[in-house]
């Protein structure tokens, strides 16, 4: 089987299936890995006789467990994310410490972190050459956190001082999520991110205001993300939203994204400013879904994703902090806190 | 308030809110009507003091109740569809008489049918001129079923014999859904459909094999749908699927579309033919969602929609009957039964 260089932990999974006497299991994989779902299903069925149901829904994080699928299987194996019992937004607010999963679901969900098996030394050596400052904040997605101490050694050899932060809400030192960059809020000159894609490094640049060097251990590619351009785009969106007479306040209905209290609180603040507001419950936030409503602008209390994702929407979609700036409840200086 | 010509039954809704002492209600409108959701919300809040949450998710039928929203409100008003306690597919199979909504949800959901208030006489008179045969099967969406007796009178005046069928699973004589055309399975030369859009008339043409005249009472437009082209496209898709080595069997996870038993039964049939099959649980069936999997073709046990919707997908997506034909479990002659 030709697989991406991750630890799929199939032996652990087979053992769990047998131990729990599971007759039907679900597999939930992130987008890029759905391509091997059928191979894993076939291997598990062959080894244990279990019936497998694959999740065909999108999957962007541990906040996005396929609860409906979990209800109809004995075990749901959720790949690519760490268990995240409490959500904390990028904005540093703990969301009332609400458990992400409810009822019988938590007992059924097993998180498989998909640790990478590639050597990160070569790409960290390349990245060291791209660093400008003496002190670097080192972060990674869960796939590479176990290799951060090795990365630290490589960087120290290049004369760099390395700082590893930790989020109160995440499992590992230096780990970041698309909605939690707090382990990058450390005293440093710039950030080195180990992982794939532009989602995390552009978010890191946006929220920390620092230069971010992204190093992909699979492709060996080094990319640089500067915060200025990203921030300017957001300022333009906020400015457009300041003319809005009506706001739709989006309540995310996925298990780990639901925060009705926050939405109601924002509605109260906007109402006090004489704005017309409407609460909108949504699973996936799409432009088509929002544009049907006669509403001037939106604020997103669900998965923040990258505000970048919403830049090309026809109407402004703001984060909570951006919304508070737009309605005069927060000053511009504290926008990225 | 400038509203489309439907009975929104706002007085009934306000009375219900007051009678039940509802403090928070949800509104779920079909795509084309989301534009007036905010006006309705404002009117209800003003009249009763109720807090309103709008559903921002897609809504294609009574099988597609926003259950997550229903859970967090006292009443969910679902517009545009009739209550549909039992689902029956286009294929005539009763799906084990499973109630569509579960637990506390049914008590919370109120269906507002959105009856049209336009005069249908003018468009029926135009349609009469486009009819070729002497005997016509008359059908409509729920918005116009109350006017079918009037339409019958108009057609009788033009010398037409009118037949009104009834589905065992639908509330009204002559009513059709996108997944239930059985009221059109009547002895007649052609079908007259009263309603908007091409979704229902093309489905009617596909499944009855008859010429369909669609008459839109709002736009006064008459359109003709012939079944041959639609059927030829489906034959081509089935032929492509006959080369598939692996099939994904889609299990719809929306409340009224779930039928795991049917999916398992299809898996058994395909397995007996030596095909590789995988069950895939999905809420919305999208090309992006399916194409991530290493699977040659798919069969859809969820909302059948129009098979036409899937024609442009990169890989074949079959209905249940089409799949049975493709794997040699059904003959071509009984495909549209």
XYZ file of C-alpha atoms in Angstrom:
674
model
C 0.000 0.000 0.000
C 1.483 3.354 -1.037
C 0.762 5.678 1.832
C 1.725 9.174 2.827
C 4.492 9.186 5.440
C 2.248 9.218 8.494
C 1.748 6.800 11.343
C -1.774 5.541 10.732
C -1.566 3.333 13.847
C -3.466 0.522 12.141
C -2.252 -2.072 14.650
C -3.631 0.009 17.518
C -6.893 0.440 15.596
C -7.240 -3.306 14.907
C -6.558 -4.086 18.573
C -9.190 -1.561 19.694
C -11.760 -3.004 17.275
C -11.160 -6.491 18.675
C -11.000 -5.412 22.332
C -14.257 -3.497 22.142
C -15.933 -6.127 19.983
C -16.835 -3.411 17.448
C -18.975 -4.650 14.564
C -19.224 -1.367 12.667
C -16.701 1.490 12.679
C -16.489 4.902 10.994
C -13.386 6.484 9.459
C -13.077 10.263 9.196
C -10.064 11.637 7.337
C -9.110 15.212 6.425
C -9.592 16.226 2.776
C -6.090 15.511 1.482
C -6.060 12.012 2.965
C -9.492 10.769 1.838
C -7.724 9.155 -1.092
C -6.386 6.343 1.123
C -9.605 5.848 3.111
C -10.692 2.867 1.021
C -7.343 1.098 1.468
C -7.512 1.523 5.237
C -11.136 0.326 5.259
C -10.206 -2.773 3.254
C -7.280 -3.584 5.547
C -9.373 -3.202 8.713
C -12.225 -5.310 7.322
C -9.853 -8.040 6.236
C -8.031 -8.154 9.562
C -11.007 -7.895 11.915
C -14.167 -8.570 9.886
C -15.521 -5.167 10.901
C -17.942 -3.243 8.647
C -16.641 0.233 7.787
C -18.486 3.444 6.948
C -16.394 6.305 5.552
C -17.282 9.911 6.315
C -17.779 11.819 3.054
C -18.196 15.161 4.799
C -15.501 17.800 5.033
C -13.258 17.600 8.101
C -11.223 20.585 9.213
C -10.394 19.819 12.823
C -11.179 18.094 16.082
C -14.069 20.593 16.369
C -15.527 18.950 13.284
C -16.186 15.372 14.422
C -18.812 13.648 12.258
C -21.278 13.215 15.116
C -24.057 11.746 12.970
C -21.688 9.048 11.779
C -20.458 8.487 15.361
C -24.057 7.778 16.401
C -24.441 4.839 14.015
C -21.075 3.125 14.582
C -19.387 1.468 17.564
C -16.144 3.437 17.170
C -15.359 6.482 15.010
C -11.673 6.832 14.134
C -10.966 10.510 13.508
C -7.609 11.043 11.769
C -5.261 14.003 11.672
C -6.229 15.990 14.756
C -5.569 15.851 18.497
C -8.413 15.476 20.908
C -9.451 18.986 21.846
C -11.808 18.804 24.783
C -12.015 22.558 25.161
C -11.967 25.144 22.450
C -10.143 28.436 22.723
C -10.401 30.926 19.924
C -7.517 32.761 18.306
C -8.679 35.764 20.239
C -7.597 34.279 23.532
C -11.084 33.948 24.956
C -11.833 30.612 26.545
C -15.260 29.730 25.307
C -16.830 28.912 28.622
C -14.879 25.658 28.842
C -17.671 23.822 27.058
C -16.887 20.210 26.151
C -16.762 19.843 22.411
C -18.521 16.488 22.228
C -21.710 15.561 24.009
C -23.541 12.516 25.338
C -22.326 9.088 24.234
C -20.208 10.550 21.408
C -16.908 11.180 23.286
C -16.635 7.517 24.279
C -16.997 6.469 20.652
C -14.415 8.791 19.077
C -10.753 7.779 18.872
C -8.330 10.433 17.612
C -5.419 9.218 15.471
C -2.921 12.062 15.286
C -1.115 10.969 12.120
C 2.427 11.693 13.189
C 4.786 12.223 10.312
C 7.590 9.730 9.806
C 9.802 11.965 7.619
C 13.102 13.339 8.812
C 12.656 17.060 9.486
C 16.381 17.878 9.756
C 16.938 18.714 6.028
C 14.099 21.231 5.814
C 14.979 22.819 9.171
C 18.558 23.300 7.968
C 17.239 25.096 4.853
C 14.869 27.157 6.996
C 17.705 28.216 9.321
C 19.353 29.948 6.366
C 16.134 31.925 5.692
C 15.852 33.230 9.259
C 16.871 36.858 9.749
C 16.765 37.251 13.545
C 18.590 35.568 16.402
C 15.555 34.370 18.270
C 12.872 32.187 16.681
C 9.478 30.986 17.925
C 9.098 27.369 16.817
C 5.659 25.884 16.088
C 4.160 22.948 14.179
C 0.944 21.123 13.414
C 0.354 17.960 15.410
C 1.922 15.846 12.633
C 5.357 17.265 13.427
C 5.294 18.339 17.110
C 7.158 15.216 18.208
C 10.106 16.382 16.087
C 10.327 19.906 17.498
C 13.087 19.058 19.992
C 15.150 17.739 17.095
C 14.394 20.929 15.132
C 15.492 22.938 18.148
C 18.838 21.125 18.186
C 19.375 21.815 14.465
C 18.560 25.520 14.953
C 20.791 25.826 18.024
C 23.636 24.450 15.921
C 23.045 27.428 13.549
C 23.342 29.779 16.504
C 19.621 30.480 16.886
C 17.839 30.910 20.181
C 14.614 28.876 20.028
C 11.449 29.568 22.051
C 8.717 26.941 22.289
C 5.397 28.282 23.534
C 2.379 26.313 24.702
C -1.324 26.919 24.426
C -3.347 26.188 27.559
C -5.838 24.448 25.328
C -3.589 22.239 23.235
C -1.873 18.983 24.038
C 1.717 19.621 22.948
C 4.416 22.287 23.304
C 4.677 24.319 20.109
C 1.432 22.932 18.665
C -0.801 25.287 16.663
C -4.304 24.953 15.259
C -5.948 27.146 12.639
C -7.930 28.650 15.540
C -5.226 28.652 18.199
C -1.903 30.326 17.555
C -1.206 31.113 21.205
C 1.907 28.932 21.347
C 3.407 31.431 18.843
C 2.807 34.363 21.187
C 6.321 34.198 22.607
C 9.106 36.771 22.741
C 10.983 36.213 19.470
C 12.043 37.958 16.252
C 10.218 35.673 13.857
C 8.287 32.414 13.671
C 9.352 29.118 12.132
C 6.399 26.903 11.252
C 6.924 23.208 10.451
C 4.081 21.810 8.393
C 2.253 21.875 5.049
C 0.006 24.375 3.291
C -0.527 28.120 3.724
C -3.449 27.942 6.163
C -1.420 27.916 9.381
C 1.540 30.144 8.386
C -0.666 32.915 6.979
C -2.805 32.791 10.136
C 0.357 32.953 12.240
C 1.577 36.014 10.319
C -1.825 37.694 10.590
C -2.269 37.171 14.326
C 1.320 37.585 15.567
C 2.285 40.399 13.195
C 5.639 38.697 12.726
C 7.489 37.316 9.716
C 6.722 33.604 9.369
C 8.993 31.074 7.688
C 7.075 27.966 6.700
C 9.080 24.771 6.223
C 7.375 21.740 4.671
C 9.203 18.503 5.602
C 7.457 16.572 2.789
C 8.205 18.900 -0.147
C 11.300 20.516 1.446
C 9.853 23.860 0.355
C 10.487 27.068 2.348
C 7.881 29.873 2.080
C 7.828 33.315 3.668
C 4.642 34.966 5.000
C 4.621 38.671 5.878
C 1.724 39.994 7.934
C 1.334 43.441 6.339
C -0.494 42.390 3.177
C -2.792 40.054 5.075
C -3.629 42.724 7.628
C -4.259 45.411 4.986
C -6.859 43.191 3.331
C -8.616 42.747 6.656
C -8.582 46.499 7.345
C -10.306 47.029 3.995
C -13.009 44.482 4.869
C -13.575 46.027 8.304
C -13.856 49.477 6.715
C -16.515 48.184 4.301
C -18.428 46.606 7.203
C -18.510 49.957 9.043
C -21.128 51.125 6.515
C -23.371 48.099 7.159
C -26.820 48.749 8.600
C -27.524 45.084 9.251
C -25.349 42.224 10.509
C -25.858 38.491 10.354
C -24.257 36.810 13.364
C -23.246 33.301 12.339
C -23.662 30.525 14.913
C -21.592 27.472 13.928
C -23.609 24.283 14.391
C -20.692 21.834 14.294
C -20.051 20.128 17.613
C -16.935 22.049 18.567
C -17.855 25.373 17.008
C -21.194 26.130 18.650
C -21.250 29.247 20.816
C -24.734 30.700 21.002
C -23.904 32.741 24.107
C -21.123 34.588 22.313
C -23.463 35.271 19.383
C -26.206 36.594 21.661
C -23.671 38.803 23.454
C -22.514 40.274 20.106
C -26.149 40.816 19.135
C -26.706 42.738 22.373
C -23.665 44.953 21.724
C -24.695 45.691 18.134
C -28.319 46.281 19.130
C -27.171 48.879 21.653
C -25.551 50.728 18.708
C -28.837 50.749 16.804
C -27.784 48.092 14.302
C -30.187 45.544 12.867
C -28.910 42.027 13.664
C -29.981 38.468 12.883
C -28.658 35.179 14.244
C -27.921 32.640 11.478
C -27.304 28.966 12.286
C -25.010 27.215 9.773
C -22.966 24.034 9.459
C -20.577 25.041 6.647
C -20.130 28.758 5.996
C -20.388 29.280 2.255
C -20.863 32.430 0.216
C -23.994 30.959 -1.406
C -25.467 30.262 2.023
C -24.942 33.824 3.249
C -25.741 35.766 0.110
C -29.363 34.581 0.048
C -30.120 36.821 3.030
C -30.911 40.535 2.787
C -28.118 41.443 5.190
C -25.218 43.861 4.645
C -22.398 42.142 6.562
C -21.676 39.124 8.751
C -19.712 38.183 11.841
C -18.483 34.643 12.295
C -18.564 33.055 15.770
C -17.880 29.554 14.364
C -14.529 28.164 13.186
C -12.552 31.320 12.414
C -10.816 29.598 9.496
C -8.633 32.113 7.809
C -10.369 35.486 7.590
C -8.512 35.323 4.259
C -11.028 32.681 3.137
C -13.787 35.256 3.282
C -11.937 38.141 1.602
C -13.465 37.367 -1.787
C -17.026 37.035 -0.486
C -19.341 39.623 -1.980
C -20.219 40.968 1.475
C -17.898 41.469 4.474
C -17.513 38.516 6.869
C -15.724 39.590 10.057
C -14.139 37.787 12.963
C -15.422 38.594 16.444
C -12.616 41.082 17.183
C -13.001 42.705 13.746
C -16.732 43.074 14.342
C -16.120 44.709 17.708
C -13.773 47.172 15.998
C -16.319 47.849 13.242
C -19.077 48.708 15.732
C -16.778 50.773 17.948
C -16.633 48.304 20.850
C -12.886 47.683 20.514
C -10.014 49.874 19.387
C -7.945 49.056 16.308
C -4.801 48.545 18.410
C -6.270 45.520 20.177
C -7.597 43.934 16.975
C -5.111 41.059 16.862
C -5.020 40.287 20.553
C -43.338 44.433 2.988
C -42.904 43.320 -0.601
C -43.400 39.579 -0.517
C -43.690 36.821 -3.013
C -47.319 35.811 -3.553
C -47.442 33.087 -0.915
C -49.454 32.660 2.246
C -46.785 32.944 4.933
C -49.423 32.397 7.648
C -47.766 34.916 9.951
C -50.911 35.331 12.062
C -51.019 31.591 12.718
C -47.282 31.667 13.540
C -47.658 34.577 15.982
C -50.572 32.827 17.700
C -48.551 29.616 18.040
C -45.580 31.502 19.499
C -47.849 33.103 22.096
C -49.849 29.949 22.877
C -46.745 27.837 23.428
C -44.927 30.615 25.278
C -41.989 30.228 22.879
C -39.004 32.417 23.730
C -36.763 31.391 20.843
C -37.868 30.163 17.406
C -36.078 29.055 14.261
C -37.029 29.880 10.661
C -36.047 27.582 7.809
C -36.805 28.751 4.273
C -35.972 27.199 0.891
C -33.156 28.853 -1.078
C -35.221 31.198 -3.235
C -37.094 32.591 -0.244
C -34.194 33.227 2.156
C -34.252 36.820 0.919
C -37.364 37.603 2.995
C -36.259 35.676 6.105
C -35.037 38.821 7.868
C -38.340 40.653 7.270
C -40.328 37.767 8.707
C -37.959 37.545 11.684
C -38.338 41.272 12.370
C -42.135 41.096 12.153
C -42.341 38.100 14.514
C -39.954 39.657 17.041
C -41.872 42.938 17.000
C -45.253 41.271 17.416
C -44.354 38.661 20.041
C -40.954 39.595 21.515
C -39.570 36.226 20.437
C -35.863 35.761 19.625
C -35.350 34.342 16.124
C -32.551 32.209 14.683
C -32.475 31.797 10.904
C -31.249 28.577 9.316
C -28.401 29.358 6.929
C -28.175 25.785 5.658
C -29.599 24.598 2.362
C -33.157 23.297 2.479
C -34.514 21.092 -0.277
C -37.508 19.389 1.293
C -39.340 18.140 4.350
C -36.651 15.425 4.495
C -34.168 18.217 5.154
C -35.363 19.688 8.475
C -32.584 21.591 10.273
C -32.565 19.261 13.280
C -29.611 20.914 14.998
C -31.450 24.230 14.903
C -34.662 22.537 16.096
C -32.782 21.299 19.169
C -31.890 24.812 20.351
C -35.250 26.533 19.737
C -38.764 26.103 21.140
C -40.405 25.953 17.697
C -38.850 25.561 14.242
C -41.005 26.954 11.421
C -40.121 25.077 8.242
C -41.451 26.855 5.123
C -42.343 25.561 1.695
C -42.880 21.851 2.247
C -45.640 19.612 3.573
C -45.032 17.405 6.542
C -43.813 14.098 5.188
C -43.868 11.534 7.967
C -42.864 8.671 5.712
C -40.562 8.795 2.763
C -41.130 6.829 -0.408
C -38.593 6.973 -3.161
C -39.322 7.628 -6.817
C -38.746 3.956 -7.337
C -41.895 3.035 -5.532
C -40.223 1.298 -2.616
C -41.559 2.266 0.783
C -38.498 2.767 2.880
C -39.517 0.623 5.806
C -42.009 3.274 6.960
C -39.373 4.949 9.081
C -40.456 8.236 10.663
C -38.428 11.086 9.227
C -37.958 13.003 12.469
C -36.881 11.520 15.771
C -37.148 12.179 19.509
C -38.360 15.585 20.620
C -37.868 17.106 17.138
C -41.296 16.323 15.565
C -43.127 18.247 18.309
C -40.997 21.293 17.665
C -41.333 21.518 13.875
C -44.250 23.375 12.278
C -44.576 23.099 8.498
C -45.830 26.199 6.653
C -46.795 25.079 3.162
C -46.576 28.484 1.450
C -49.678 28.266 -0.679
C -49.586 30.517 -3.683
C -52.111 33.339 -3.896
C -51.832 33.917 -7.659
C -54.658 33.110 -10.045
C -53.658 29.995 -12.001
C -56.406 30.305 -14.661
C -54.366 32.399 -17.162
C -51.397 30.034 -17.282
C -53.603 26.937 -17.423
C -55.446 28.433 -20.400
C -52.094 28.950 -22.186
C -51.003 25.441 -21.249
C -54.240 23.936 -22.640
C -53.233 25.225 -26.072
C -49.853 23.446 -25.803
C -51.400 20.048 -24.989
C -51.436 17.549 -27.841
C -53.492 14.705 -26.421
C -57.032 14.407 -25.097
C -56.188 13.096 -21.669
C -53.853 14.909 -19.285
C -52.370 13.937 -15.919
C -52.439 17.021 -13.715
C -49.834 17.565 -10.975
C -48.413 20.431 -8.916
C -46.044 21.294 -6.094
C -47.670 21.923 -2.722
C -47.789 25.665 -3.425
C -50.450 25.129 -6.095
C -52.275 21.891 -5.203
C -55.222 23.794 -3.713
C -55.862 25.270 -7.180
C -55.864 21.982 -9.089
C -59.665 21.635 -9.071
C -59.865 25.070 -10.666
C -57.238 24.022 -13.230
C -59.295 20.910 -13.947
C -62.353 23.053 -14.688
C -60.357 25.264 -17.079
C -58.974 22.195 -18.900
C -62.391 20.531 -19.092
C -63.692 23.683 -20.765
C -60.994 23.110 -23.464
C -62.314 19.590 -23.957
C -59.525 17.808 -22.056
C -60.018 14.790 -19.864
C -58.093 15.361 -16.640
C -56.720 12.658 -14.344
C -55.544 13.506 -10.830
C -53.403 10.821 -9.225
C -52.383 10.500 -5.594
C -49.253 9.243 -3.903
C -49.799 7.044 -0.852
C -47.073 9.039 0.862
C -48.129 12.599 0.101
C -50.842 14.736 1.633
C -52.713 16.061 -1.421
C -54.198 14.769 -4.674
C -51.920 15.627 -7.591
C -49.008 16.625 -5.339
C -45.477 15.768 -6.468
C -42.106 15.964 -4.756
C -38.686 15.784 -6.382
C -38.491 12.227 -4.971
C -42.117 11.199 -5.439
C -43.750 11.419 -8.839
C -46.225 8.607 -8.205
C -49.271 10.890 -8.546
C -48.224 11.296 -12.195
C -48.335 7.542 -12.796
C -51.864 7.704 -14.188
C -53.332 6.604 -17.536
C -52.943 9.748 -19.687
C -51.344 11.040 -22.904
C -49.179 13.701 -21.292
C -48.533 15.488 -18.009
C -49.357 19.080 -17.070
C -47.219 20.339 -14.185
C -48.187 23.534 -12.347
C -45.215 25.101 -10.584
C -41.832 26.808 -10.984
C -38.390 25.661 -12.098
C -37.201 22.682 -14.111
C -36.474 20.335 -11.210
C -39.927 18.726 -11.015
C -40.927 18.716 -14.720
C -37.664 17.172 -15.889
C -37.963 14.530 -13.164
C -41.546 13.878 -14.269
C -40.462 13.447 -17.883
C -37.581 11.159 -16.871
C -39.635 8.864 -14.659
C -42.954 8.737 -16.539
C -41.451 8.725 -20.028
C -44.197 11.117 -21.109
C -44.201 14.613 -22.564
C -44.449 17.163 -19.738
C -45.886 20.661 -20.103
C -44.726 22.905 -17.255
C -46.868 25.952 -16.508
C -45.505 28.593 -14.116
C -48.350 30.662 -12.605
C -45.922 33.402 -11.480
C -44.077 34.017 -14.762
C -46.901 32.697 -17.027
C -44.214 30.761 -18.891
C -44.964 27.410 -20.569
C -42.054 24.963 -21.048
C -41.981 21.532 -22.655
C -39.913 18.610 -21.308
C -39.358 15.485 -23.437
C -38.023 12.391 -21.710
C -35.812 11.012 -24.488
C -32.835 13.354 -24.037
C -32.898 13.008 -20.268
C -33.047 9.234 -20.478
C -30.240 9.013 -23.052
C -27.926 10.922 -20.719
C -28.720 8.474 -17.934
C -28.108 5.460 -20.184
C -24.653 6.881 -20.961
C -23.866 7.259 -17.234
C -25.045 3.713 -16.475
C -22.919 2.376 -19.332
C -19.844 4.143 -17.900
C -20.574 2.706 -14.440
C -20.676 -0.836 -15.873
C -16.877 -0.666 -16.187
C -16.424 0.323 -12.532
C -14.509 -2.067 -10.297
C -15.393 -0.197 -7.090
C -18.585 1.497 -5.932
C -19.168 4.014 -3.153
C -22.635 3.544 -1.669
C -23.773 6.907 -0.352
C -25.775 6.940 2.894
C -27.593 10.279 3.299
C -27.257 11.572 6.861
C -30.087 14.126 6.716
C -33.010 13.216 8.929
C -35.382 12.137 6.180
C -32.846 10.678 3.808
C -31.089 8.120 5.984
C -31.468 4.515 4.867
C -28.539 2.413 6.036
C -30.441 -0.847 5.512
C -30.948 -0.100 1.817
C -27.238 0.760 1.495
C -26.175 -2.463 3.215
C -28.520 -4.462 0.975
C -26.981 -2.886 -2.145
C -23.513 -3.624 -0.769
C -24.494 -7.262 -0.340
C -25.762 -7.463 -3.939
C -22.634 -5.835 -5.368
C -20.340 -7.926 -3.175
C -21.970 -11.087 -4.543
C -20.926 -9.905 -8.037
C -17.313 -9.538 -6.899
C -17.352 -5.735 -6.795
C -15.414 -3.735 -4.250
C -17.835 -1.516 -2.305
C -17.582 1.131 0.407
C -20.313 2.831 2.436
C -19.928 6.619 2.525
C -21.906 8.752 4.984
C -22.624 12.296 3.722
C -24.879 15.248 4.515
C -24.703 17.128 1.194
C -23.609 15.165 -1.861
C -21.037 17.253 -3.684
C -18.588 16.380 -6.410
C -15.677 17.595 -4.254
C -16.818 15.346 -1.415
C -16.932 12.239 -3.615
C -13.917 12.811 -5.815
C -11.494 12.652 -2.851
C -12.069 8.894 -2.640
C -10.277 6.299 -4.789
C -13.547 4.842 -6.037
C -14.725 4.380 -9.639
C -18.480 5.059 -9.344
C -21.175 5.822 -6.779
C -24.765 4.930 -5.973
C -26.942 7.372 -4.116
C -29.402 6.079 -1.491
C -30.055 9.613 -0.147
C -32.279 12.296 -1.717
C -32.396 11.211 -5.354
C -32.463 14.859 -6.480
C -32.387 14.890 -10.224
C -29.994 12.272 -11.534
C -29.465 15.155 -13.999
C -27.640 17.011 -11.188
C -24.923 14.381 -11.222
C -24.507 14.079 -15.000
C -21.551 16.467 -15.027
C -19.749 14.817 -12.117
C -16.390 13.415 -13.122
C -17.413 9.904 -12.016
C -20.791 8.186 -12.467
C -23.347 8.683 -9.669
C -26.279 6.301 -10.071
C -29.719 6.014 -8.545
C -30.604 2.738 -6.825
C -32.458 1.355 -9.869
C -29.665 2.462 -12.211
C -27.102 0.748 -9.984
C -29.116 -2.473 -10.002
C -29.171 -2.316 -13.811
C -25.413 -1.620 -13.932
C -24.579 -4.682 -11.798
C -27.067 -6.931 -13.606
C -29.585 -7.199 -10.768
C -32.378 -5.475 -12.735
C -33.255 -5.405 -16.410
C -33.200 -2.182 -18.430
C -36.961 -2.383 -19.043
C -37.769 -1.913 -15.363
C -35.308 0.953 -14.870
C -37.935 3.694 -14.479
C -40.394 1.737 -12.380
